[in-house]
């Protein structure tokens, strides 16, 4: 246990404790409540869940988090409030679930920082959408190639 990060141990212990107490159904409620956190904190909760082996729960939280206005997500990614994993995961989920036009508007919030992240994320997480996202970035004047 000594080498495991605190967030990972905490998330795993919370889940085990809920199950032992017969409150497994409350896990879903806990996840639902986490969605109401500010975007950067939501990304950090998702990072802790992923570190605890709960990748499906982490992705579910992120999918719900990126339904917020693109400006809010951009602020979380660029404002140093989310962990590095959380910020990257937010961008990956954003490009995978939002329209290419939404993605271009998102990238326009901080083009020098977000355009490279969007391009990396679309190649990694949604390669089938890459052409559409690059086109939307071009139309928005954010990519010249």
XYZ file of C-alpha atoms in Angstrom:
145
model
C 0.000 0.000 0.000
C 2.867 2.303 0.690
C 3.662 3.021 -2.983
C 0.091 3.722 -4.054
C -0.896 7.376 -4.401
C -3.280 8.720 -1.777
C -6.047 9.490 -4.294
C -5.980 5.915 -5.559
C -6.142 4.438 -2.053
C -8.910 6.856 -1.057
C -11.144 6.100 -4.053
C -10.657 2.347 -3.689
C -11.311 2.471 0.060
C -14.444 4.579 -0.420
C -15.880 2.099 -2.889
C -15.020 -0.928 -0.717
C -16.494 0.800 2.325
C -19.761 1.526 0.522
C -20.028 -2.092 -0.636
C -19.271 -3.506 2.834
C -21.887 -1.237 4.385
C -24.511 -2.412 1.896
C -24.541 0.959 0.170
C -23.314 -0.075 -3.273
C -26.193 1.820 -4.884
C -24.806 4.972 -3.295
C -21.724 4.689 -5.543
C -23.849 5.831 -8.488
C -25.203 8.689 -6.387
C -21.675 9.676 -5.387
C -20.647 9.792 -9.051
C -23.740 11.810 -9.906
C -22.897 14.290 -7.151
C -19.316 14.604 -8.436
C -20.669 15.944 -11.731
C -21.789 19.098 -9.927
C -18.190 19.968 -9.012
C -16.348 22.704 -10.927
C -14.878 21.291 -14.143
C -11.268 21.202 -12.911
C -12.259 19.364 -9.710
C -14.399 16.948 -11.702
C -11.345 16.176 -13.845
C -9.305 15.500 -10.713
C -11.983 13.159 -9.335
C -11.917 11.352 -12.680
C -8.114 11.113 -12.441
C -8.398 9.590 -8.962
C -10.986 7.094 -10.178
C -8.790 6.102 -13.124
C -5.814 5.682 -10.794
C -7.961 3.402 -8.615
C -8.789 1.213 -11.612
C -12.237 2.732 -12.204
C -11.605 3.907 -15.785
C -15.229 3.425 -16.845
C -16.463 5.633 -14.017
C -13.770 8.210 -14.820
C -14.779 8.371 -18.495
C -18.462 8.619 -17.552
C -17.718 11.623 -15.343
C -15.678 13.251 -18.086
C -18.393 12.679 -20.704
C -20.859 14.398 -18.410
C -18.379 17.168 -17.647
C -17.785 18.118 -21.264
C -21.469 18.858 -21.786
C -20.709 22.172 -20.073
C -19.968 25.253 -22.163
C -16.676 24.954 -24.033
C -15.395 28.103 -22.329
C -15.746 26.430 -18.913
C -13.892 23.338 -20.085
C -11.196 25.496 -21.707
C -10.742 27.438 -18.470
C -10.265 24.191 -16.549
C -7.736 22.902 -19.081
C -5.711 26.116 -19.386
C -6.066 27.496 -15.882
C -3.754 25.007 -14.151
C -6.668 23.955 -11.937
C -6.947 20.430 -13.289
C -4.231 17.801 -13.025
C -2.254 17.041 -16.180
C -4.121 13.726 -16.629
C -7.460 15.416 -15.996
C -6.783 18.227 -18.467
C -5.679 15.834 -21.211
C -8.622 13.529 -20.560
C -11.061 16.458 -20.725
C -9.717 17.461 -24.139
C -9.812 13.860 -25.397
C -13.405 13.378 -24.327
C -14.380 16.840 -25.621
C -13.123 16.114 -29.157
C -14.710 12.661 -29.097
C -18.230 13.754 -28.093
C -18.674 17.374 -29.191
C -19.130 18.566 -32.762
C -16.094 19.694 -34.754
C -17.492 23.240 -34.706
C -17.804 23.142 -30.906
C -14.244 21.844 -30.761
C -13.027 24.776 -32.888
C -14.831 27.257 -30.620
C -13.280 25.508 -27.624
C -9.795 25.768 -29.148
C -10.363 29.451 -29.950
C -10.568 30.201 -26.208
C -6.761 29.829 -25.962
C -5.477 28.909 -29.427
C -1.750 28.688 -28.635
C -2.417 26.218 -25.858
C -5.542 24.398 -27.018
C -5.039 23.883 -30.771
C -2.031 21.564 -30.221
C -3.929 19.756 -27.464
C -6.999 19.358 -29.684
C -4.896 17.992 -32.556
C -3.109 15.538 -30.232
C -6.383 14.480 -28.625
C -8.275 13.929 -31.863
C -5.416 11.796 -33.226
C -5.331 9.772 -30.023
C -8.958 9.511 -28.945
C -11.036 10.048 -32.089
C -8.950 9.468 -35.233
C -12.074 9.002 -37.365
C -13.019 12.610 -36.568
C -9.602 14.128 -37.318
C -10.423 15.407 -40.812
C -13.651 17.065 -39.644
C -11.972 18.690 -36.634
C -9.012 19.939 -38.699
C -11.471 21.367 -41.247
C -13.410 23.157 -38.483
C -10.147 24.541 -37.079
C -9.219 25.799 -40.577
C -12.615 27.440 -41.080
C -12.184 29.158 -37.712
C -8.766 30.422 -38.824
C -6.899 28.427 -36.193
C -4.973 26.027 -38.445
C -3.306 27.062 -41.675
C -2.007 23.757 -43.029
